[in-house]
PDB file of C-alpha atoms in Angstrom:
ATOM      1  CA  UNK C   1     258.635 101.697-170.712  1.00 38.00           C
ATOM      2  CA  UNK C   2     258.768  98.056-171.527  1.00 38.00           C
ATOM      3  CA  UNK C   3     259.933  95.818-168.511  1.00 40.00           C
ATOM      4  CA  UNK C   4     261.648  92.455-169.273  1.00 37.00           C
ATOM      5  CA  UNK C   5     261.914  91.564-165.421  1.00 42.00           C
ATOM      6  CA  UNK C   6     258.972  91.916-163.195  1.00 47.00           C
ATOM      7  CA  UNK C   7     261.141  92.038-160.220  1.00 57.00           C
ATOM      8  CA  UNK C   8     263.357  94.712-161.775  1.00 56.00           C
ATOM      9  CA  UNK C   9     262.816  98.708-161.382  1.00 62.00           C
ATOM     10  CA  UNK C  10     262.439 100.897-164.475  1.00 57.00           C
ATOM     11  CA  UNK C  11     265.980 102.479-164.815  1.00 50.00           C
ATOM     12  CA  UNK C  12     265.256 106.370-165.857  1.00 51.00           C
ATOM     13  CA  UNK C  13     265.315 109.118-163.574  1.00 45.00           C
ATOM     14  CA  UNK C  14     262.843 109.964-161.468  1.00 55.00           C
ATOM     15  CA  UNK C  15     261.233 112.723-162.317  1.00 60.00           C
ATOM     16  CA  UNK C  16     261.191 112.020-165.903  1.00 64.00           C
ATOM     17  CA  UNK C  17     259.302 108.993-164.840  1.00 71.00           C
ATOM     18  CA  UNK C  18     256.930 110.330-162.543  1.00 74.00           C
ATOM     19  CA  UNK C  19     256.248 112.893-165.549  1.00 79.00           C
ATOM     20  CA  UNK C  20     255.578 109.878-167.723  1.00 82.00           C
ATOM     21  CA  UNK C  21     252.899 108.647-165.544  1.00 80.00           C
ATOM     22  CA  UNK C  22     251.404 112.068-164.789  1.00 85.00           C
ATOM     23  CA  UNK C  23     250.842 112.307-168.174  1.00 87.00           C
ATOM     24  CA  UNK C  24     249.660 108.536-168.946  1.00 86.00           C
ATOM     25  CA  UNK C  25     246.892 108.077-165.770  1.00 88.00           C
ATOM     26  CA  UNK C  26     245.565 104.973-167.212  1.00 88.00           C
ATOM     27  CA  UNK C  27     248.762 102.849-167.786  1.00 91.00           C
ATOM     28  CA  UNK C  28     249.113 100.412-165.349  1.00 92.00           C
ATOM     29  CA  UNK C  29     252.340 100.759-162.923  1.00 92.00           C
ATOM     30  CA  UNK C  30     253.470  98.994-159.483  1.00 92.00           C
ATOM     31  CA  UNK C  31     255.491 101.918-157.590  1.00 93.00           C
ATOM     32  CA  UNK C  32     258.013 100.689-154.668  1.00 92.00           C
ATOM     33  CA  UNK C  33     258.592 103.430-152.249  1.00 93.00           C
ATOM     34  CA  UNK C  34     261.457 102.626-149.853  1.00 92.00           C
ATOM     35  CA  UNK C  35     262.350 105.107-146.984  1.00 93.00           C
ATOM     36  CA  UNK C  36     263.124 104.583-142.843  1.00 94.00           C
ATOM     37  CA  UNK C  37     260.201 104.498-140.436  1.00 95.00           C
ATOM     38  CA  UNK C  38     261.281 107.767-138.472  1.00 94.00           C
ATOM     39  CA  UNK C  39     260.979 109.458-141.715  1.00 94.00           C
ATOM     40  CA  UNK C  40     257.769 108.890-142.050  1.00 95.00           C
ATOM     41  CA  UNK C  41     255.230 111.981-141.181  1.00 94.00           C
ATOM     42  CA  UNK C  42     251.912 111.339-139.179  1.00 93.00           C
ATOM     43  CA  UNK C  43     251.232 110.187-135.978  1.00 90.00           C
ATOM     44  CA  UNK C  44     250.516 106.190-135.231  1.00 91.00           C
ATOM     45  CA  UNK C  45     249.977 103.659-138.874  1.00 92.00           C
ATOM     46  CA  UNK C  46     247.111 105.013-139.949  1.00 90.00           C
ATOM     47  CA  UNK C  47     248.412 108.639-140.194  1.00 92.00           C
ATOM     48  CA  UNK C  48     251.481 107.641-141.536  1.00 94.00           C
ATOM     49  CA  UNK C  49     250.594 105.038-143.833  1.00 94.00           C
ATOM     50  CA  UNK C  50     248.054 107.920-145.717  1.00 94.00           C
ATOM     51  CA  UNK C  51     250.621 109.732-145.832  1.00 95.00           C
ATOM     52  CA  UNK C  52     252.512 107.774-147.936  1.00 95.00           C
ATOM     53  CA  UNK C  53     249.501 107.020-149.498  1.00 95.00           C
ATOM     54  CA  UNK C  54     248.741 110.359-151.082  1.00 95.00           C
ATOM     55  CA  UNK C  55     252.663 111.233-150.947  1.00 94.00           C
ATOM     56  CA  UNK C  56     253.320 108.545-153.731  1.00 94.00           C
ATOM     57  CA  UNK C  57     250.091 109.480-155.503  1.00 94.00           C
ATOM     58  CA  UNK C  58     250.574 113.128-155.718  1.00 93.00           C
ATOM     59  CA  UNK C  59     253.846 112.570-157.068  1.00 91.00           C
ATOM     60  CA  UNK C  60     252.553 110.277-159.530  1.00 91.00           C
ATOM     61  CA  UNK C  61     249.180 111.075-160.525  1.00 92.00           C
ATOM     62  CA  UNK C  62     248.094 114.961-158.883  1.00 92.00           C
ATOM     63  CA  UNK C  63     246.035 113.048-156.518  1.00 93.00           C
ATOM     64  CA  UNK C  64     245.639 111.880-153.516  1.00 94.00           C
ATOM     65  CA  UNK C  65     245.486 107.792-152.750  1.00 94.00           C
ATOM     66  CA  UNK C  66     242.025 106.347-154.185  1.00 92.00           C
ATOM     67  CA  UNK C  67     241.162 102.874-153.044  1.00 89.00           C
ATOM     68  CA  UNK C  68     239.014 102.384-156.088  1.00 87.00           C
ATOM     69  CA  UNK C  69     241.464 103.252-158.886  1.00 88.00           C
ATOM     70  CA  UNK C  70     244.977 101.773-156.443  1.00 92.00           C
ATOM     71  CA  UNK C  71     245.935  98.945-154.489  1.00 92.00           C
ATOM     72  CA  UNK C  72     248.254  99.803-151.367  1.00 93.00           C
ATOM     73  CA  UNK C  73     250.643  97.057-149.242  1.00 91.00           C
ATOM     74  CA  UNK C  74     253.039  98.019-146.751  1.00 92.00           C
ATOM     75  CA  UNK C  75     256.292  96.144-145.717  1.00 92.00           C
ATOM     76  CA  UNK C  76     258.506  96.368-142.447  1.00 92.00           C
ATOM     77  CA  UNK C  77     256.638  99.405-141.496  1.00 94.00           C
ATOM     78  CA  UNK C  78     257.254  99.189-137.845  1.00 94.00           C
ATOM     79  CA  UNK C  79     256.735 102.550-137.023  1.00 95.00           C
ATOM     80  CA  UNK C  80     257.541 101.979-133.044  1.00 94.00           C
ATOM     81  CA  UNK C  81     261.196 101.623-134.157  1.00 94.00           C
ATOM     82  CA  UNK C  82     263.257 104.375-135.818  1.00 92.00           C
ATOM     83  CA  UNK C  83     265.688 104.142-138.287  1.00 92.00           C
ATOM     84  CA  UNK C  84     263.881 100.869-139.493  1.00 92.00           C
ATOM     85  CA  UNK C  85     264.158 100.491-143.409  1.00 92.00           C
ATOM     86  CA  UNK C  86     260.317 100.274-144.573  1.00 93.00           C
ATOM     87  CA  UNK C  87     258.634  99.114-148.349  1.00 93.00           C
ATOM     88  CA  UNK C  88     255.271 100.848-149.454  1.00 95.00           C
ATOM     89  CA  UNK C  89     253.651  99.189-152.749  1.00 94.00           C
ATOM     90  CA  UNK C  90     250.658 100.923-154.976  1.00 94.00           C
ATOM     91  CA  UNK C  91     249.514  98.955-157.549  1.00 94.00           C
ATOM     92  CA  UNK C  92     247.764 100.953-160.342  1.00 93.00           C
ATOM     93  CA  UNK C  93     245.699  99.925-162.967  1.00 91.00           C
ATOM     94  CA  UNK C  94     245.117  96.882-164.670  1.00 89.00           C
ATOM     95  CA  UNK C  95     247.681  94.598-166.760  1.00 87.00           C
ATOM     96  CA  UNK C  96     245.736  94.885-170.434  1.00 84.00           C
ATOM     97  CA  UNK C  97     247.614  91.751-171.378  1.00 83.00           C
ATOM     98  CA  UNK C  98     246.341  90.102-168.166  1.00 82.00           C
ATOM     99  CA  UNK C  99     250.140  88.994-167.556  1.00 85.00           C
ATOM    100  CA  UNK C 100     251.240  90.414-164.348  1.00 87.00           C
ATOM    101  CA  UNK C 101     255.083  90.319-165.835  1.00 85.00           C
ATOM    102  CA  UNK C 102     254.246  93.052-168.167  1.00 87.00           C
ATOM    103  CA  UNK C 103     253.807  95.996-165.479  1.00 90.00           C
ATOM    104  CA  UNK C 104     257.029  97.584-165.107  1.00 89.00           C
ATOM    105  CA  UNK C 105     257.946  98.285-161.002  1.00 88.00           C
ATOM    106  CA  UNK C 106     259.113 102.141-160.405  1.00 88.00           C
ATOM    107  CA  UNK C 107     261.612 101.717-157.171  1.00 86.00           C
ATOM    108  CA  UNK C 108     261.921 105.419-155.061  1.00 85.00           C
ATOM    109  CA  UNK C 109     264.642 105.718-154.977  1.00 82.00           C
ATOM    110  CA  UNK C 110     265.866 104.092-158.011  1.00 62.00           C
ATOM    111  CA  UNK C 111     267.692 100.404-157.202  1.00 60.00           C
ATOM    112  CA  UNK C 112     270.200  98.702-159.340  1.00 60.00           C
ATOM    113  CA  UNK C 113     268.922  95.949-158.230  1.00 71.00           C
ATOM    114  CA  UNK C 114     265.993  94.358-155.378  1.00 77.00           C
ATOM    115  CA  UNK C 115     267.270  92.717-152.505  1.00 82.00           C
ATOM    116  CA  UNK C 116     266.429  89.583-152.679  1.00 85.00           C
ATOM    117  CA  UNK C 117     263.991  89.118-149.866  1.00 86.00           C
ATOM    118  CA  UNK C 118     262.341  92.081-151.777  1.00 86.00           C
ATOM    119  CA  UNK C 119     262.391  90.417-154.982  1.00 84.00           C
ATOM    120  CA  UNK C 120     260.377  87.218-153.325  1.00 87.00           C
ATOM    121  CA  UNK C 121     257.964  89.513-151.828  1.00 87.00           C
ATOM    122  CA  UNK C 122     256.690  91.054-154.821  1.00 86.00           C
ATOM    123  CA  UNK C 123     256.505  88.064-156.457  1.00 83.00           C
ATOM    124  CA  UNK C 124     253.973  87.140-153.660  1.00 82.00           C
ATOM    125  CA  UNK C 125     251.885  89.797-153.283  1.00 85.00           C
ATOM    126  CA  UNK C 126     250.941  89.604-157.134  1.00 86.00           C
ATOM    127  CA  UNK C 127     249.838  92.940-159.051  1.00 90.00           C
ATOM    128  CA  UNK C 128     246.253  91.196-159.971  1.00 84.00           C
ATOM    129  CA  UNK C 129     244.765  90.917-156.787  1.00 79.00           C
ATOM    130  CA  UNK C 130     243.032  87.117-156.083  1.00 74.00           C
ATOM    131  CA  UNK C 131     240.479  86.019-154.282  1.00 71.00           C
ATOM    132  CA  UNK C 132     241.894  85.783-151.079  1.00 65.00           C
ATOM    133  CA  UNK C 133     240.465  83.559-148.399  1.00 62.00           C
ATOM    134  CA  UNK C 134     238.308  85.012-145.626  1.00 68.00           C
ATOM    135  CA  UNK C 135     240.604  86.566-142.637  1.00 69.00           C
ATOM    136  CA  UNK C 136     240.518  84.593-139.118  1.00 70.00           C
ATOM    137  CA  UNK C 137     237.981  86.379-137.304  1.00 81.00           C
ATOM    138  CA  UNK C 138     239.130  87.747-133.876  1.00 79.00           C
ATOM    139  CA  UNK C 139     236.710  85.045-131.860  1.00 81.00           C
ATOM    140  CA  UNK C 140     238.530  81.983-133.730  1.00 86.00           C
ATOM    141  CA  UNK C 141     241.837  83.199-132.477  1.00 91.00           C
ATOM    142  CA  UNK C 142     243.830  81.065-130.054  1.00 95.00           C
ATOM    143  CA  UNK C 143     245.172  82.793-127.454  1.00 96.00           C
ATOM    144  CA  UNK C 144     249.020  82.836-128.843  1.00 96.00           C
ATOM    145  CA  UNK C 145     247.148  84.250-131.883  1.00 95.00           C
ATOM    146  CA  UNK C 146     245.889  87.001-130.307  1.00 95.00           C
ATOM    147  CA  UNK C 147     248.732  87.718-127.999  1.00 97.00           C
ATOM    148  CA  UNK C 148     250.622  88.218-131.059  1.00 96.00           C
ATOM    149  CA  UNK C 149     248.420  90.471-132.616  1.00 94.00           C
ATOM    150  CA  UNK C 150     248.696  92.936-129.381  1.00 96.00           C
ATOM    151  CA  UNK C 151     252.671  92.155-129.868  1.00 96.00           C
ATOM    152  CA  UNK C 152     252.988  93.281-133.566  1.00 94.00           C
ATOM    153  CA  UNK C 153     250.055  96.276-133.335  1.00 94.00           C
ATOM    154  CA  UNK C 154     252.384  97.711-130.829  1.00 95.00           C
ATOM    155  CA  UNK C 155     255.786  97.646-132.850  1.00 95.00           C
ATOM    156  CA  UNK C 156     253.496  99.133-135.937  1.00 94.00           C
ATOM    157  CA  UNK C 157     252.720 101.829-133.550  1.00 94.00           C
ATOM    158  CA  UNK C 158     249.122 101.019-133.916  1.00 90.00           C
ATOM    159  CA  UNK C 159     245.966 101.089-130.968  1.00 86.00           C
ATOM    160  CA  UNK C 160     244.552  98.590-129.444  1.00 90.00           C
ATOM    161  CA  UNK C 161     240.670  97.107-129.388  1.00 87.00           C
ATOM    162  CA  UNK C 162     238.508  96.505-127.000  1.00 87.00           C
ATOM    163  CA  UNK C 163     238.942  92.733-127.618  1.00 90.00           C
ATOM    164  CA  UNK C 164     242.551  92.918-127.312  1.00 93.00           C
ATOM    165  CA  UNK C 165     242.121  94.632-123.827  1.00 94.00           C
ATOM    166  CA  UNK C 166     239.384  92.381-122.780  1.00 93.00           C
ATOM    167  CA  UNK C 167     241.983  89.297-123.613  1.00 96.00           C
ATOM    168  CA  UNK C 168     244.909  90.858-121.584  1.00 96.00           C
ATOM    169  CA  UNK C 169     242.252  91.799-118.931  1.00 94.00           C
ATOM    170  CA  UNK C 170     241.249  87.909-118.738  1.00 96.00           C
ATOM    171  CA  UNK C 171     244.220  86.260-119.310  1.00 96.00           C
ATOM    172  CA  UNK C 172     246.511  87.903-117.478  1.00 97.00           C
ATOM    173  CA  UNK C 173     249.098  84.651-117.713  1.00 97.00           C
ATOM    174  CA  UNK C 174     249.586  86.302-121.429  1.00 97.00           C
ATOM    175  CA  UNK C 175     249.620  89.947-120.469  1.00 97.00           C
ATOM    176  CA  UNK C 176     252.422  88.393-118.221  1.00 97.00           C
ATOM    177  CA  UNK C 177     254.494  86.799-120.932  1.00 97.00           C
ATOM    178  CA  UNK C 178     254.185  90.530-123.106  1.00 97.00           C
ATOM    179  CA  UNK C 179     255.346  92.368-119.624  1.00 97.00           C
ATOM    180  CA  UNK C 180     258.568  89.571-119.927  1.00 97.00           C
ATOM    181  CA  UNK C 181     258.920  89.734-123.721  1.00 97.00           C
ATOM    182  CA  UNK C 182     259.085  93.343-125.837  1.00 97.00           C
ATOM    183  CA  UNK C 183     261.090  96.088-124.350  1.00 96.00           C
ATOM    184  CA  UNK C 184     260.019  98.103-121.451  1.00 96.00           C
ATOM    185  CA  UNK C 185     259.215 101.263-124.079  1.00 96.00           C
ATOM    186  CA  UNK C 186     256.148  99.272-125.489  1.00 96.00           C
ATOM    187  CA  UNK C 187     255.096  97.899-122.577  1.00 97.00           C
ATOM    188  CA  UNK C 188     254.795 101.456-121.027  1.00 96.00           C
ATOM    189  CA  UNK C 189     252.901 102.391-124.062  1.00 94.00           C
ATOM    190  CA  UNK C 190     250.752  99.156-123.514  1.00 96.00           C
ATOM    191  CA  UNK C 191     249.899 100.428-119.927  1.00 96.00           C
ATOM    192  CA  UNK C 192     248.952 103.824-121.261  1.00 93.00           C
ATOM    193  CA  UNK C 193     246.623 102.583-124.269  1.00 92.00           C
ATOM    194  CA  UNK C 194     245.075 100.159-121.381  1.00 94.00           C
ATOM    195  CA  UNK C 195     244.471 102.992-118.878  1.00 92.00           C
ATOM    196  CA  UNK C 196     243.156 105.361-121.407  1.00 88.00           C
ATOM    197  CA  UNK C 197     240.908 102.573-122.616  1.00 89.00           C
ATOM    198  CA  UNK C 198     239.324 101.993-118.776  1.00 90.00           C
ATOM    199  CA  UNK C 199     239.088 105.734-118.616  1.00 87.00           C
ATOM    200  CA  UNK C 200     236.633 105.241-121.729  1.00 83.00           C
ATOM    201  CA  UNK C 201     234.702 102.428-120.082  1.00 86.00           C
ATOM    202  CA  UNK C 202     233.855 104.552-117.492  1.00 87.00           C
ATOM    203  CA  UNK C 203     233.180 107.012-119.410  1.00 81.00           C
ATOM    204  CA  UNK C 204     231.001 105.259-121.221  1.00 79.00           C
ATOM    205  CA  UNK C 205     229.150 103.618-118.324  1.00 83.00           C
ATOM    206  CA  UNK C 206     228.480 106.820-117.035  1.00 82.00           C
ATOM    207  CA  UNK C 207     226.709 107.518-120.170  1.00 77.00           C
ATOM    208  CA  UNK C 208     229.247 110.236-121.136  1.00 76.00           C
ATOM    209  CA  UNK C 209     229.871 108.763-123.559  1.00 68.00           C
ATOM    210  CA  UNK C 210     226.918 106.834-126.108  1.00 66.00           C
ATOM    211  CA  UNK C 211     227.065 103.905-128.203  1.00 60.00           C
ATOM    212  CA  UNK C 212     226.031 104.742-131.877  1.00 56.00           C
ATOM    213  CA  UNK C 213     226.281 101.289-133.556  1.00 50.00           C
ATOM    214  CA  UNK C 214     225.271 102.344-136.966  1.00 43.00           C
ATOM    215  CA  UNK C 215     228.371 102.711-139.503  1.00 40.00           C
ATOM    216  CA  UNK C 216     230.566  99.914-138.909  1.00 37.00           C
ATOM    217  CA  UNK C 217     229.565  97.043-140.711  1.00 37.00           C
ATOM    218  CA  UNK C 218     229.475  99.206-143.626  1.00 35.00           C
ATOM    219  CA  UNK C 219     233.107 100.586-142.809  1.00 36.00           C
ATOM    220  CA  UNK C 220     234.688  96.781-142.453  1.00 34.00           C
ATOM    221  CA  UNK C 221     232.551  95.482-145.618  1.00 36.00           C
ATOM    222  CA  UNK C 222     233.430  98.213-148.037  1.00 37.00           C
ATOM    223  CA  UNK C 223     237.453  97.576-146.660  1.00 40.00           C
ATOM    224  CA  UNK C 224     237.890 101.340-148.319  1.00 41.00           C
ATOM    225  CA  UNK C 225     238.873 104.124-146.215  1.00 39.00           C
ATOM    226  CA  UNK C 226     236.510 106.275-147.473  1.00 38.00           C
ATOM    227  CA  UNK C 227     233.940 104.268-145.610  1.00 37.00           C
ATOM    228  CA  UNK C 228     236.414 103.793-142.912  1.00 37.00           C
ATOM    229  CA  UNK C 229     235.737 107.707-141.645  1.00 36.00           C
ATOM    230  CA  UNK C 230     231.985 107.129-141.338  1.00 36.00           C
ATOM    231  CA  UNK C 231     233.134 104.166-138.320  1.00 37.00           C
ATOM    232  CA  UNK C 232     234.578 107.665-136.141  1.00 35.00           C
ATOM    233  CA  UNK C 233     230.024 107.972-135.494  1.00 37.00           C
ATOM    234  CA  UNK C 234     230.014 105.118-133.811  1.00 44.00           C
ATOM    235  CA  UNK C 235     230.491 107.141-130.570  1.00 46.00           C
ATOM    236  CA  UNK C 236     228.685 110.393-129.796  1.00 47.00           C
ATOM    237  CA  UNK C 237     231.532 112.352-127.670  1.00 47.00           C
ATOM    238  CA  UNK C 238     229.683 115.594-127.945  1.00 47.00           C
ATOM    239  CA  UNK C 239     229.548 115.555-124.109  1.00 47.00           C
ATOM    240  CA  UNK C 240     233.125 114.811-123.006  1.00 44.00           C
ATOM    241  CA  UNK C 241     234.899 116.491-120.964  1.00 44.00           C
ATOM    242  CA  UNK C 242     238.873 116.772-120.201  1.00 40.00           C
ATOM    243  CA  UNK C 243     241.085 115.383-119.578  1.00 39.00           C
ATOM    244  CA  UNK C 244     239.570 112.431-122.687  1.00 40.00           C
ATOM    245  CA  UNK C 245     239.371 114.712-125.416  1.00 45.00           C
ATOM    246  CA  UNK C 246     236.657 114.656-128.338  1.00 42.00           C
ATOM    247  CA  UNK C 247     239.350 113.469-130.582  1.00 45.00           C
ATOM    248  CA  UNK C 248     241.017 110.681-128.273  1.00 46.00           C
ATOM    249  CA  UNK C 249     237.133 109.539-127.873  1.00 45.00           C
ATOM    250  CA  UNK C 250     237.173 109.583-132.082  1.00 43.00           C
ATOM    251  CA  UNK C 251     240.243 107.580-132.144  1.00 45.00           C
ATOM    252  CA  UNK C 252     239.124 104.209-130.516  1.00 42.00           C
ATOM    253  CA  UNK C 253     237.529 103.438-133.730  1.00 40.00           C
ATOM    254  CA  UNK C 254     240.596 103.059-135.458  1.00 36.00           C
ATOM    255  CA  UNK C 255     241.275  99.779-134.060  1.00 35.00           C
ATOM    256  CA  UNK C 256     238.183  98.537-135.792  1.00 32.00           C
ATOM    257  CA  UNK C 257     238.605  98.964-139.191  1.00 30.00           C
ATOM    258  CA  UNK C 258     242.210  99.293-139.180  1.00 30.00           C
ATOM    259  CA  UNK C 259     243.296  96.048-141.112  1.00 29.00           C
ATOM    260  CA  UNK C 260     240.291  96.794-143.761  1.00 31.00           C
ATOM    261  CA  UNK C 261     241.280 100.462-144.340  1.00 33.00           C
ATOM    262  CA  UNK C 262     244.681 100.087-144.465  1.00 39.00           C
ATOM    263  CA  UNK C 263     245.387  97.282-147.432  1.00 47.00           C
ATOM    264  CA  UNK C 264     247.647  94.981-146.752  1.00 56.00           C
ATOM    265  CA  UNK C 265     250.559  94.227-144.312  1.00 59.00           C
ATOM    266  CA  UNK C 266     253.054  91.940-146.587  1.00 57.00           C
ATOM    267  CA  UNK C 267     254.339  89.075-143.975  1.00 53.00           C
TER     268      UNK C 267
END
């Protein structure tokens, strides 16, 4: 299974690779799933990118995705387009030479060769993760900054926070510019998320709805999804009524630990 390229796919078929794998757990591999968005099954990013997850792991391993054992990164995967070609990387394992060169790349299906702007992304996003730099937190965003976040969360077919709602809500100048700027099918989605989201502030004034603050700081530190599920206590929705259902009132935790469950989003 030696690879001379670390930009180049193993060249064997795949199930006689997957085989390989499922019967050597502990070698180190980076697998390179490429597919189109609308293929994709689950409903919003999170859904779909766990299923991908455990897809490529099942296939692979018998199991599903583990955050401590892989490493997961996602590229293109606008899932508010269709037909949009889309990358999904797990890295498994650790290089025993400590040269990232040396892990061969499985590509599903198999390529004769990367594109190129492929190529340069892997080469990025190296198989040995490093220290990366603390993120921007959302408070020492600029406005553009933030506005863009709202723009791209929407074309991933992600939700929305209560900070991003709270920005459009007070700068409306920017809420303006998004109105003039992505096509009418997100904004309507935009004005959906935002009405469903005042729906839960009122809801949550009334006292319908109650604030349990307890899980997630240890969700966002841990960055595993695992921990992630624990954040869906923050709210107490055992006395909601229709038409915001129990699991709608689950969902607005998503937003929160979204970027620290998920991996990474290769730029």
């Amino acid at each position: 299974m030696e690879n001379r390229d670390n930009v180049d796919c193993e060249n064997n078929p795949p199930e006689s690779v997957a085989a390989y794998w499922r019967e050597n757990p502990a070698n180190p591999v980076r697998v390179l799933v490429s597919t189109a968005t609308h293929l994709v099954r689950g409903e919003g990013y999170l859904a779909k990118t766990r299923f991908m997850q455990n897809l490529i792991s099942q296939y692979h391993w018998s199991r599903d995705f583990e955050w401590d054992r892989d490493r997961f990164g996602a590229y293109n995967a606008e899932f508010g387009y269709e037909k949009r070609l889309c990358y999904f990387l797990i890295d498994h394992g650790q290089s025993p030479t400590g040269n990232d060169d040396d892990v061969p790349i499985l590509c599903v299906p198999i390529h004769d060769a990367l594109p190129s702007q492929i190529r340069r992304k892997l080469k990025a996003f190296p198989f040995t993760p490093l220290k990366s730099a603390p993120k921007t937190e959302y408070r020492q965003m600029n406005a553009i900054e933030k506005r863009e976040r709202i723009r791209k969360q929407l074309f991933w077919d992600m939700g929305l926070s209560d900070m991003d709602f709270n920005f459009l809500k007070e700068s409306p100048e920017h809420a303006l510019w998004l109105e003039r700027n992505i096509e009418p099918r997100f904004w309507s989605k935009l004005k959906v998320l935002e009405a469903e989201w005042q729906e839960f502030q009122e809801k949550l004034a009334l006292g319908i709805i109650r604030r349990i603050p307890v899980q997630r700081e240890l969700g966002l530190e841990q960055g595993k999804e695992e921990k992630s599920r624990d954040c869906t206590e923050m709210w107490d929705c055992s006395l909601l009524q229709s038409p915001l259902s129990r699991k709608e009132c689950i969902a607005w935790q998503i937003p929160l630990v979204l970027y620290a469950s998920q991996g990474s989003t290769i730029a």
